[in-house]
Short mmCIF file of C-alpha atoms in Angstrom, two decimals:
data_model
loop_
_atom_site.label_atom_id
_atom_site.label_comp_id
_atom_site.label_asym_id
_atom_site.label_seq_id
_atom_site.Cartn_x
_atom_site.Cartn_y
_atom_site.Cartn_z
CA MET P 1 171.75 102.08 103.38
CA ASN P 2 174.50 99.80 102.46
CA THR P 3 177.75 99.21 104.41
CA GLU P 4 179.77 101.20 101.98
CA GLN P 5 177.64 104.33 102.34
CA ILE P 6 177.60 103.93 106.13
CA THR P 7 181.50 103.64 106.33
CA LEU P 8 181.94 106.72 103.99
CA LEU P 9 179.52 108.90 105.99
CA GLY P 10 181.11 107.80 109.25
CA ASP P 11 184.63 108.76 107.80
CA GLU P 12 183.20 112.10 106.48
CA LEU P 13 181.92 113.00 109.88
CA TYR P 14 185.29 112.01 111.50
CA GLN P 15 187.25 114.26 108.93
CA ALA P 16 184.74 117.14 109.66
CA LEU P 17 185.41 116.65 113.33
CA CYS P 18 189.12 116.75 112.97
CA GLN P 19 189.22 119.59 110.46
CA ARG P 20 186.38 121.71 112.26
CA GLN P 21 184.35 121.76 109.04
CA GLN P 22 180.71 121.46 108.49
CA VAL P 23 178.98 119.01 106.06
CA LYS P 24 175.55 119.07 104.45
CA PRO P 25 172.78 117.39 106.40
CA LEU P 26 172.72 113.62 105.66
CA THR P 27 168.94 113.72 105.52
CA SER P 28 169.08 116.25 102.63
CA ARG P 29 171.35 113.84 100.64
CA PHE P 30 169.78 110.51 101.66
CA GLU P 31 166.04 110.73 102.00
CA ASP P 32 165.64 107.10 103.08
CA ILE P 33 168.26 107.33 105.81
CA THR P 34 166.79 105.69 108.95
CA ILE P 35 167.64 106.16 112.62
CA GLU P 36 169.13 102.66 112.64
CA ASP P 37 171.39 103.72 109.74
CA SER P 38 172.42 106.63 111.62
CA TYR P 39 173.48 104.67 114.75
CA HIS P 40 175.59 102.48 112.46
CA ILE P 41 177.27 105.62 110.98
CA SER P 42 177.88 106.90 114.62
CA LEU P 43 179.69 103.66 115.36
CA GLN P 44 182.00 104.15 112.31
CA LEU P 45 182.69 107.65 113.51
CA LEU P 46 183.36 106.30 116.98
CA GLN P 47 185.68 103.68 115.70
CA ARG P 48 187.76 106.17 113.85
CA ARG P 49 188.11 108.08 117.26
CA LEU P 50 189.11 104.81 119.02
CA ASP P 51 191.63 104.01 116.30
CA ALA P 52 193.11 107.49 116.95
CA GLY P 53 193.73 106.58 120.57
CA GLU P 54 190.63 107.83 122.24
CA ARG P 55 188.97 105.79 125.08
CA ILE P 56 185.33 105.46 125.96
CA ILE P 57 184.51 106.70 129.33
CA GLY P 58 180.82 107.01 129.30
CA LYS P 59 177.69 107.78 127.33
CA LYS P 60 175.38 110.75 126.90
CA ILE P 61 171.53 111.03 126.47
CA GLY P 62 170.54 113.83 124.22
CA LEU P 63 167.05 115.53 123.35
CA THR P 64 165.44 114.65 126.62
CA SER P 65 163.79 118.02 127.38
CA LYS P 66 160.96 119.51 125.47
CA ALA P 67 162.83 122.73 125.34
CA VAL P 68 165.68 121.13 123.49
CA GLN P 69 163.48 118.93 121.32
CA ASN P 70 161.55 122.07 120.24
CA MET P 71 164.57 123.94 119.52
CA LEU P 72 166.03 121.18 117.31
CA LYS P 73 162.75 120.09 115.96
CA VAL P 74 163.00 116.37 116.95
CA ASP P 75 160.62 114.27 119.07
CA GLN P 76 162.62 111.57 120.90
CA PRO P 77 165.76 111.12 122.81
CA ASP P 78 169.10 109.82 121.36
CA PHE P 79 172.43 108.76 122.78
CA GLY P 80 176.21 109.03 122.00
CA TYR P 81 179.50 107.98 123.50
CA LEU P 82 181.87 110.06 125.50
CA THR P 83 185.59 109.67 125.22
CA ASP P 84 188.50 110.76 127.31
CA LYS P 85 189.30 113.61 124.93
CA MET P 86 185.96 115.17 125.67
CA ALA P 87 186.43 115.51 129.42
CA PHE P 88 187.41 118.53 131.33
CA SER P 89 187.55 119.07 135.12
CA GLN P 90 186.34 122.06 137.18
CA GLY P 91 188.73 125.01 136.86
CA GLN P 92 190.03 123.86 133.46
CA GLU P 93 189.64 126.28 130.59
CA MET P 94 187.72 124.69 127.73
CA PRO P 95 189.45 125.58 124.16
CA ILE P 96 186.14 125.70 122.14
CA SER P 97 187.72 128.01 119.64
CA GLN P 98 190.34 125.30 118.87
CA GLN P 99 188.23 122.24 119.15
CA LEU P 100 184.59 122.93 118.23
CA ILE P 101 182.69 124.37 115.31
CA GLN P 102 179.37 125.82 116.51
CA PRO P 103 179.11 125.10 120.34
CA LYS P 104 176.06 125.28 122.62
CA ALA P 105 176.23 124.73 126.43
CA GLU P 106 173.67 123.12 128.43
CA GLY P 107 173.52 122.49 132.27
CA GLU P 108 172.98 118.76 133.12
CA ILE P 109 173.22 116.21 136.03
CA ALA P 110 175.97 113.58 135.42
CA PHE P 111 175.57 110.05 136.88
CA ILE P 112 178.76 108.17 137.90
CA LEU P 113 178.01 104.44 137.97
CA LYS P 114 179.41 101.78 140.49
CA LYS P 115 177.65 98.90 138.95
CA ASP P 116 176.86 97.82 135.38
CA LEU P 117 173.43 98.10 134.03
CA LEU P 118 172.13 95.97 131.17
CA GLY P 119 168.53 96.21 129.80
CA PRO P 120 165.89 95.40 129.10
CA GLY P 121 163.91 95.68 132.27
CA ILE P 122 165.99 98.33 133.96
CA THR P 123 163.95 100.44 136.47
CA ALA P 124 164.47 103.76 138.28
CA ALA P 125 165.33 101.77 141.38
CA ASP P 126 167.96 99.86 139.57
CA VAL P 127 169.49 103.09 138.27
CA LEU P 128 169.72 104.58 141.81
CA ALA P 129 171.14 101.34 143.24
CA ALA P 130 173.82 101.31 140.54
CA THR P 131 174.82 105.01 140.88
CA GLU P 132 177.80 105.94 143.02
CA CYS P 133 176.99 109.73 142.87
CA VAL P 134 175.66 112.65 140.86
CA ILE P 135 177.55 115.70 139.78
CA PRO P 136 176.71 118.95 138.26
CA CYS P 137 178.08 119.47 134.82
CA PHE P 138 177.97 121.46 131.55
CA GLU P 139 177.82 119.50 128.24
CA VAL P 140 178.93 121.64 125.36
CA VAL P 141 177.36 120.14 122.31
CA ASP P 142 178.65 120.72 118.77
CA SER P 143 177.50 119.83 115.37
CA ARG P 144 179.48 118.82 112.23
CA ILE P 145 176.19 119.33 110.26
CA ASP P 146 175.82 122.75 108.56
CA ASN P 147 174.31 125.46 110.72
CA TRP P 148 172.64 122.87 112.95
CA GLN P 149 170.23 122.01 110.37
CA ILE P 150 169.48 118.72 111.91
CA LYS P 151 166.84 115.97 111.83
CA ILE P 152 167.11 113.24 114.44
CA GLN P 153 169.01 111.06 111.74
CA ASP P 154 171.62 113.68 111.48
CA THR P 155 172.34 114.24 115.19
CA VAL P 156 172.34 110.44 115.81
CA ALA P 157 174.90 109.86 113.08
CA ASP P 158 177.03 112.66 114.49
CA ASN P 159 177.31 110.89 117.85
CA ALA P 160 174.39 112.80 119.32
CA SER P 161 176.16 116.03 118.61
CA CYS P 162 178.88 115.38 121.17
CA GLY P 163 181.30 118.07 121.92
CA LEU P 164 183.06 118.40 125.29
CA PHE P 165 182.01 118.41 128.88
CA VAL P 166 183.05 119.53 132.28
CA LEU P 167 182.17 117.98 135.65
CA GLY P 168 181.92 120.09 138.83
CA ASP P 169 183.93 119.05 141.87
CA GLN P 170 180.89 118.36 144.22
CA ALA P 171 179.12 114.88 144.22
CA VAL P 172 176.27 113.66 146.25
CA ASP P 173 174.39 110.45 146.75
CA PRO P 174 171.41 110.41 144.37
CA ARG P 175 169.21 108.86 147.09
CA LYS P 176 169.74 111.97 149.20
CA VAL P 177 168.21 114.44 146.78
CA ASP P 178 164.94 114.59 144.80
CA LEU P 179 166.12 114.51 141.25
CA SER P 180 162.69 115.35 139.95
CA THR P 181 162.26 118.69 141.79
CA CYS P 182 165.88 119.82 142.16
CA GLY P 183 166.29 123.24 140.72
CA MET P 184 168.87 124.44 138.21
CA VAL P 185 170.09 127.96 137.67
CA VAL P 186 172.54 128.86 134.91
CA GLU P 187 174.31 132.07 134.60
CA LYS P 188 176.40 133.37 131.68
CA ASN P 189 179.00 136.12 132.20
CA GLY P 190 177.39 136.98 135.57
CA GLN P 191 173.84 137.40 134.35
CA LEU P 192 170.99 134.88 135.08
CA LEU P 193 170.42 133.01 131.84
CA SER P 194 167.91 130.32 132.48
CA THR P 195 166.30 128.05 135.13
CA GLY P 196 165.00 124.47 134.99
CA ALA P 197 164.12 121.39 137.13
CA GLY P 198 164.91 117.71 137.12
CA ALA P 199 161.43 117.13 135.81
CA ALA P 200 162.29 118.86 132.57
CA ALA P 201 164.21 115.66 131.39
CA LEU P 202 161.69 112.88 130.84
CA GLY P 203 160.18 113.67 134.35
CA SER P 204 163.44 112.95 136.10
CA PRO P 205 167.10 112.53 135.11
CA VAL P 206 166.85 108.93 136.50
CA ASN P 207 164.23 108.21 133.81
CA CYS P 208 166.70 109.36 131.27
CA VAL P 209 169.25 106.88 132.40
CA VAL P 210 166.59 104.16 132.56
CA TRP P 211 165.68 104.88 128.94
CA LEU P 212 169.34 104.70 127.89
CA ALA P 213 170.04 101.44 129.73
CA ASN P 214 166.94 99.82 128.16
CA LYS P 215 167.72 101.27 124.77
CA LEU P 216 171.27 99.96 124.77
CA GLY P 217 170.12 96.75 126.05
CA GLU P 218 168.43 96.11 122.77
CA PHE P 219 171.88 95.90 121.30
CA GLY P 220 173.46 94.11 124.14
CA ILE P 221 175.46 97.11 125.23
CA PRO P 222 175.72 97.68 128.97
CA LEU P 223 176.42 100.84 131.06
CA LYS P 224 179.31 100.04 132.81
CA ALA P 225 180.66 100.63 136.38
CA GLY P 226 182.78 103.68 136.44
CA GLU P 227 181.32 105.31 133.39
CA VAL P 228 179.96 108.96 133.23
CA ILE P 229 176.38 109.12 132.00
CA LEU P 230 175.31 112.66 131.09
CA SER P 231 171.59 112.48 131.56
CA GLY P 232 170.27 115.43 129.39
CA SER P 233 169.87 119.07 129.52
CA LEU P 234 167.29 120.74 131.98
CA VAL P 235 167.54 124.07 130.25
CA PRO P 236 167.62 125.39 126.68
CA LEU P 237 170.81 125.31 124.71
CA GLU P 238 173.00 128.35 124.70
CA PRO P 239 175.46 129.51 121.99
CA VAL P 240 178.86 130.10 123.42
CA GLN P 241 182.17 131.58 122.31
CA ALA P 242 185.78 132.28 123.67
CA GLY P 243 185.67 134.54 126.45
CA ASP P 244 182.29 133.50 127.95
CA PHE P 245 182.05 132.23 131.47
CA MET P 246 179.18 130.03 132.64
CA SER P 247 178.11 128.52 135.84
CA VAL P 248 175.47 126.18 136.90
CA SER P 249 173.99 125.53 140.33
CA ILE P 250 171.73 122.56 141.23
CA GLY P 251 169.65 122.53 144.38
CA GLY P 252 170.94 119.82 146.76
CA ILE P 253 173.82 118.79 144.43
CA GLY P 254 176.27 121.68 143.84
CA SER P 255 177.67 123.76 141.15
CA ALA P 256 179.96 123.64 138.23
CA SER P 257 181.58 126.46 136.06
CA VAL P 258 183.65 126.72 132.84
CA LEU P 259 185.53 129.48 131.11
CA PHE P 260 185.58 129.10 127.33
CA THR P 261 188.73 130.01 125.36
#
């Protein structure tokens, strides 16, 4: 794709974000679109958000579990950028009916970094050494693509289908919990919804952060101290609407909850 097309598509996705509208899949309009094209489109979308006053506070890894890959019919992870406008704290209501289009919630483990990480060559030991703490969280993904009809190029261009996220108020040292075997329980409106384990995400959420650090390292982009890194869902995506209440509990780490409005 040429630079003009990339700019126009990034602008189109930004307008869709602002106006809560859906657009036709990019892959249905540009058969030759590559994943690299899509990352350039996502950077244009991000730039529009930054120009509007948002600030990058972290990054997210998407499509890490086989359950989510199968649901969205993709076969590899992706990443997107988190901004301050996306972040919510435990106890805050999340106004999805005002800000999102077709939201789906997923339970995750968030990493808060205390040191920079710049690939290539980052290992699991490097990630653990650079992590201040891990926190239970919900990521609420959203898609500006019509009816979630996405291929990986579509979700990459759409900033990895970023929506909003909420962090719990409990944090633990990642070296004091087995992140591969820790169990996750998700409830929706008081009913058990799904269960998962750390191994569902590339064998361990740590491996997800390793993948991200090394992938971004290809472009000279570091994971920075103080950033929030969402490591990927351990359970299937769940559609949500205003009035729903969800909670997630992770063995050895803690819990998080969110009321959607």
